[in-house]
Short mmCIF file of C-alpha atoms in Angstrom, two decimals:
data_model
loop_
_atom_site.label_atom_id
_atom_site.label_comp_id
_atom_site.label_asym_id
_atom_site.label_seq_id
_atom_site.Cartn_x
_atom_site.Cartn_y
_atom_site.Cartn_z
CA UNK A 211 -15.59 -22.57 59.28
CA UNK A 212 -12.11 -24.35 59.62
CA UNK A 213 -9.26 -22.14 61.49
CA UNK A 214 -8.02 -21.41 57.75
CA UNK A 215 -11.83 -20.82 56.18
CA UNK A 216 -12.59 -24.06 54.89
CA UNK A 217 -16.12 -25.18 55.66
CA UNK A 218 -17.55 -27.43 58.42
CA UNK A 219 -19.72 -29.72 56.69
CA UNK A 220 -22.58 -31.87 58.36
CA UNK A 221 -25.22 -33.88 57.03
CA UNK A 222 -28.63 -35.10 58.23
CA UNK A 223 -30.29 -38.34 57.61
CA UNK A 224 -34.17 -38.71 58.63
CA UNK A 225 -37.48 -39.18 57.47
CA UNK A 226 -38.90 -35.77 56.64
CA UNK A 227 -42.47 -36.99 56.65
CA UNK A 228 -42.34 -37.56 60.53
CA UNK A 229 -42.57 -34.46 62.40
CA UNK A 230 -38.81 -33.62 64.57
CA UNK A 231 -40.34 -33.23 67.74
CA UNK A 232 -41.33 -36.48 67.70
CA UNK A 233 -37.63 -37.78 67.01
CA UNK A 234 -34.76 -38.68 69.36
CA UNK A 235 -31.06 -37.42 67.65
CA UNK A 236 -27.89 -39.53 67.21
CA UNK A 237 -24.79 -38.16 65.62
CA UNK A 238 -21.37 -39.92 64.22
CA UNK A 239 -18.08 -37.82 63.71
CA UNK A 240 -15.37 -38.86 62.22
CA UNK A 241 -11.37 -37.51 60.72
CA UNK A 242 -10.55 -35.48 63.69
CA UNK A 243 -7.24 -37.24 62.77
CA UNK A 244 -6.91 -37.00 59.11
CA UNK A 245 -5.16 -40.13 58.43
CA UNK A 246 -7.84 -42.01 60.04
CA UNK A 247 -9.86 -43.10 56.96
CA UNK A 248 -10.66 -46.13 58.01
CA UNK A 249 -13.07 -45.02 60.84
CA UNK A 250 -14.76 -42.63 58.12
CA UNK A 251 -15.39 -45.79 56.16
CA UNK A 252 -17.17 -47.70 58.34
CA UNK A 253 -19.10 -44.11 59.36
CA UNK A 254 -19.97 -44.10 55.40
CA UNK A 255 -21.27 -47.93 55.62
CA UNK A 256 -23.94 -46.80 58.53
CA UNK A 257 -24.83 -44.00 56.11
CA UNK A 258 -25.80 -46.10 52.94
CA UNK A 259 -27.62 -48.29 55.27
CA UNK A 260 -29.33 -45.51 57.02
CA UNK A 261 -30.28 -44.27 53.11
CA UNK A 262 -31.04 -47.57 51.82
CA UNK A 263 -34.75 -49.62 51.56
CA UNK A 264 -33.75 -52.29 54.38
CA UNK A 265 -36.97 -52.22 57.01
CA UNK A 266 -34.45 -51.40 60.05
CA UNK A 267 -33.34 -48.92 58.20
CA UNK A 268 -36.79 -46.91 57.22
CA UNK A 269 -37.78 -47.44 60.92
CA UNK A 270 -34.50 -45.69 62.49
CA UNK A 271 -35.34 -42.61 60.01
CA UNK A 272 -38.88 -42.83 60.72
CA UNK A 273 -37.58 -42.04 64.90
CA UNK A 274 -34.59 -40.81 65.07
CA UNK A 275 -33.30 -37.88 63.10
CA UNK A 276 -29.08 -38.91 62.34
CA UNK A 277 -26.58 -36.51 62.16
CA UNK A 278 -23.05 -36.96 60.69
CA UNK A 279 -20.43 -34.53 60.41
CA UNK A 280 -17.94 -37.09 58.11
CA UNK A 281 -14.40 -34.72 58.06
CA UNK A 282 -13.66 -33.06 61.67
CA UNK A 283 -10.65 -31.90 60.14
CA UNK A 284 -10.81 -30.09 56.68
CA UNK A 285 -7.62 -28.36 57.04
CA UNK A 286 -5.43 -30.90 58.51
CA UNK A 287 -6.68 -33.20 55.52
CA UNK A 288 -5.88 -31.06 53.16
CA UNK A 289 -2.55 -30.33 53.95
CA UNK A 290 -1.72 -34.33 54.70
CA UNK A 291 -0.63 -33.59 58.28
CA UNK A 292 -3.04 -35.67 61.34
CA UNK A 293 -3.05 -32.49 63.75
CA UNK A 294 -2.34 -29.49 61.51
CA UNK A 295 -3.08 -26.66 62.41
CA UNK A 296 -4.75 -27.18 65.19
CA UNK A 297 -3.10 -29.55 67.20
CA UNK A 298 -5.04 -32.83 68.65
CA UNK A 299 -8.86 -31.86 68.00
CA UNK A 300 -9.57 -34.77 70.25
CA UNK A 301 -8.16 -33.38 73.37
CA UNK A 302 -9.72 -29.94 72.85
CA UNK A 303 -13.57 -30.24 72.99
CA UNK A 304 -15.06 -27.76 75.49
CA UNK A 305 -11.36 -25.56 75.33
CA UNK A 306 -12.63 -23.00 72.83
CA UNK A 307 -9.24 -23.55 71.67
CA UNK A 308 -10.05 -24.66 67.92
CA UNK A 309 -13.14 -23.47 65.67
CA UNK A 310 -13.88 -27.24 64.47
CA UNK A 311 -14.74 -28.57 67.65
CA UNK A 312 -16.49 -25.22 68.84
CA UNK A 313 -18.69 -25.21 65.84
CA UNK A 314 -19.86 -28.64 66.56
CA UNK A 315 -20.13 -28.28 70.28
CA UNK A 316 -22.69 -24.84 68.82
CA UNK A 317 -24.45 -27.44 67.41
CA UNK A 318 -24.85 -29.91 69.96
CA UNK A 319 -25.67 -26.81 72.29
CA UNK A 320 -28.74 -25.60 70.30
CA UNK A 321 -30.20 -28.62 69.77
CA UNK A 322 -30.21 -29.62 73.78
CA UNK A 323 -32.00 -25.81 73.97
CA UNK A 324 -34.40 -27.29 71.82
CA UNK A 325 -35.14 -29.61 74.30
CA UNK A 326 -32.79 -32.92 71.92
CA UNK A 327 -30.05 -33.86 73.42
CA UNK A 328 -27.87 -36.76 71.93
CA UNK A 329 -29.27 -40.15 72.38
CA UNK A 330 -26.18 -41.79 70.84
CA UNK A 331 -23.03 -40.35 69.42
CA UNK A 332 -19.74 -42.27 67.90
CA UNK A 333 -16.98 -41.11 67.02
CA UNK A 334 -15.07 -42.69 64.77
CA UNK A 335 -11.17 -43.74 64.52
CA UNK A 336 -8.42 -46.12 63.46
CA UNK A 337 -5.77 -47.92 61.32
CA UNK A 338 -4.57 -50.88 59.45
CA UNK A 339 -3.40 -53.56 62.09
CA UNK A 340 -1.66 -57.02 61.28
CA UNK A 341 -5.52 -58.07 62.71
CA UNK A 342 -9.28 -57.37 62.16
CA UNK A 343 -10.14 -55.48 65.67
CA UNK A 344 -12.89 -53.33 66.66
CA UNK A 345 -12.71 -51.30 70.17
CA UNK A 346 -15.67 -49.71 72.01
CA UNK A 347 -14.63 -46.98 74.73
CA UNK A 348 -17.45 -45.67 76.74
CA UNK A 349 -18.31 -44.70 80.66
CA UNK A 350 -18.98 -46.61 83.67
CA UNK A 351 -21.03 -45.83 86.73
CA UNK A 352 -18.58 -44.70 88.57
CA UNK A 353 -18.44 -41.31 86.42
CA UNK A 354 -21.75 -41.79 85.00
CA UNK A 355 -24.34 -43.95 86.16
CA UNK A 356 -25.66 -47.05 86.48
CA UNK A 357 -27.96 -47.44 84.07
CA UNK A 358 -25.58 -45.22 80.71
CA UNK A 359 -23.19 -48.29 81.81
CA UNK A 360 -25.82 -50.93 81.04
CA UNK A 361 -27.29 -49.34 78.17
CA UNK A 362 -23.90 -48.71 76.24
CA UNK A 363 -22.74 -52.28 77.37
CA UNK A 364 -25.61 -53.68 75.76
CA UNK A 365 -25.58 -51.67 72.52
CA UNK A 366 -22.13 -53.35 72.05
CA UNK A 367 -23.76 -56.95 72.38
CA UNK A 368 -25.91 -55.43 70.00
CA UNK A 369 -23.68 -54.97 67.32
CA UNK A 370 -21.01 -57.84 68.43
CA UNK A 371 -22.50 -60.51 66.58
CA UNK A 372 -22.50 -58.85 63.24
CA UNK A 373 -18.68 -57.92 63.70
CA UNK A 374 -15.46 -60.71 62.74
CA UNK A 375 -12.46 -60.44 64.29
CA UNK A 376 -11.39 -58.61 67.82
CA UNK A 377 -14.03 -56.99 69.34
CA UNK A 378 -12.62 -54.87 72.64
CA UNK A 379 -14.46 -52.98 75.33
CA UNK A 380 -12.70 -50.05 77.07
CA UNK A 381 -15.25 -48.78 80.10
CA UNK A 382 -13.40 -45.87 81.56
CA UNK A 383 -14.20 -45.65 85.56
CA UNK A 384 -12.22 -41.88 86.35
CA UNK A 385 -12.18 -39.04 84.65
CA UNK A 386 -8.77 -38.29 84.89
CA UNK A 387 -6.94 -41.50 82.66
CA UNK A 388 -4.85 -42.44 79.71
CA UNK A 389 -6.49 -42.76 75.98
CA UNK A 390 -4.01 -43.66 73.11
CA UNK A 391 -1.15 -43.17 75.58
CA UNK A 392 -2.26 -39.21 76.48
CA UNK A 393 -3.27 -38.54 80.15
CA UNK A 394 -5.87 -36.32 81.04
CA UNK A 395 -9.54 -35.16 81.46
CA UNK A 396 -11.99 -37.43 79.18
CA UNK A 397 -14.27 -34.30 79.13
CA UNK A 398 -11.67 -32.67 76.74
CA UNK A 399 -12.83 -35.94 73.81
CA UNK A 400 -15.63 -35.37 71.78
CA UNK A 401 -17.59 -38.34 73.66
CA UNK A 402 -16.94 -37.29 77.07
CA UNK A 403 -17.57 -33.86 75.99
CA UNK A 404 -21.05 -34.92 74.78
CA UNK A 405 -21.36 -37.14 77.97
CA UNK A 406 -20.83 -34.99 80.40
CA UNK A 407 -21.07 -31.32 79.08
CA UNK A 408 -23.93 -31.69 76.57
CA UNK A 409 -26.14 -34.31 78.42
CA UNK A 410 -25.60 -37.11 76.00
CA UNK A 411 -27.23 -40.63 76.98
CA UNK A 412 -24.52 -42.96 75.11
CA UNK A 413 -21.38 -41.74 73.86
CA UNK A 414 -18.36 -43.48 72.62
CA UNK A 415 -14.95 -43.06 71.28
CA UNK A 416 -14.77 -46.00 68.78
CA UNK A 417 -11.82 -47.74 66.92
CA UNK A 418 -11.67 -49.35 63.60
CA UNK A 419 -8.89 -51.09 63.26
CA UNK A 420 -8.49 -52.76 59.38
CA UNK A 421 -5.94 -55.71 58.71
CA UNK A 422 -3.82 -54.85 55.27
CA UNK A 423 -6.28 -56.92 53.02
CA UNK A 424 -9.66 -55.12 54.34
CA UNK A 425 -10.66 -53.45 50.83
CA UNK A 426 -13.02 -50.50 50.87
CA UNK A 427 -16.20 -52.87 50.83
CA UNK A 428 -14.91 -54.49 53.68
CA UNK A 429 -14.95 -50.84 55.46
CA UNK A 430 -18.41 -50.05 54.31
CA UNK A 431 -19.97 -53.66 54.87
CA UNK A 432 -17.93 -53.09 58.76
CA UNK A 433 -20.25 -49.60 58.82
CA UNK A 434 -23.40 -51.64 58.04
CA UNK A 435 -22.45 -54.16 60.40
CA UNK A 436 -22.99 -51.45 63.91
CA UNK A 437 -25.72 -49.58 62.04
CA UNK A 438 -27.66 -52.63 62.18
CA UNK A 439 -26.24 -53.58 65.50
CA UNK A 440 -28.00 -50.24 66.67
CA UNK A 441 -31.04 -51.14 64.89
CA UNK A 442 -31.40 -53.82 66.98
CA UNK A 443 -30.41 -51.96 70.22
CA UNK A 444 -33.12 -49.84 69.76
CA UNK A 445 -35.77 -52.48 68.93
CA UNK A 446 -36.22 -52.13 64.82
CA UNK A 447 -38.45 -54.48 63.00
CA UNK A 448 -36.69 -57.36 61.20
CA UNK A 449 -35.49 -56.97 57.80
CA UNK A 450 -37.31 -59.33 55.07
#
């Protein structure tokens, strides 16, 4: 539950013919600042492709069992206010400081007990900009390692490709540094909280940002566009 009662809601996308243990687990947040929709957009996109017939699709489900927890911030939402009335959820992960964050972090916790940590997690942002841009934010080896750096490097090339516009890449070398002009510990975002706290492979903070004439298709067909960038990272079949 929210801070004033309203439920947390997550949902699960997998094959349920292919036994969990034998599954890897991603997860995509999104609306930790309410106003944010069109980062839930996009996060809807890699849904419907994740539901849909498409080959990469099937084979994704068939290995990896997808968790997505669309609306980080019931209450804030529904009282039309970005950090009401909790304050920045994305500077609070690991605090104990607001139930929506704890009760994902619960989550995350129980699943690495059951031997699944996060193989890739997103979370998603953004606005409308005068220009099409999408921005990756992730870790380099000097707070991770060497080989987190390569991997999350190359899922960008992944997706690249299927993107228009600005594409961006943020690789964050200290822990102590400036995000969306507030200084301070990247353990306290939901990706370096993942990262570092919950064991996560690949974790990013990820920006959608929508020029004025981007319609809601454009947002969805933007979603599809990294779901089957990962699809390719992690080596799907092509689709017919």
């Amino acid at each position: 539950k929210t801070k004033e009662g309203r439920d947390m809601r997550m949902y699960t996308i997998t094959d349920p013919s292919v036994p969990a243990d034998k599954k890897r687990a991603m997860m995509f947040t999104t609306l930790q600042h309410d106003l944010e929709t069109t980062g839930a957009m996009a996060i809807e996109g890699i849904c419907r492709f994740l539901l849909s017939n498409d080959k990469r699709a099937r084979d994704l489900v068939e290995r990896f069992i997808v968790y997505v927890v669309p609306m980080m911030n019931p209450d804030g939402i529904a009282q039309g206010n970005m950090y009401c009335p909790v304050g920045n959820l994305n500077r609070q992960w690991g605090l104990g400081t607001a139930p929506e964050t704890t009760c994902v972090e619960n989550f995350v916790k129980r699943l690495a007990t059951e031997g699944k940590k996060i193989d890739l997690f997103m979370d998603f942002h953004g606005w409308c900009t005068p220009e099409r841009t999408t921005m990756f934010m992730t870790f380099g080896k000097e707070i991770a390692d060497d080989s987190s750096e390569t991997d999350a490097l190359r899922l960008v090339e992944s997706i690249r490709p299927k993107l228009s516009g600005k594409l961006h890449t943020t690789v964050w070398r200290k822990r102590e540094t400036t995000v969306t002009g507030i200084t301070g510990d990247l353990n306290r975002l939901s990706c370096g909280w993942v990262k570092f706290e919950a064991g996560g492979r690949l974790a990013y903070s990820i920006e959608i940002f929508g020029e004025g004439t981007c319609d809601q298709q454009g947002y969805l067909d933007w979603g599809r566009a990294f779901a089957e960038g990962i699809a390719d990272f992690y080596g799907a079949p092509d689709s017919p």
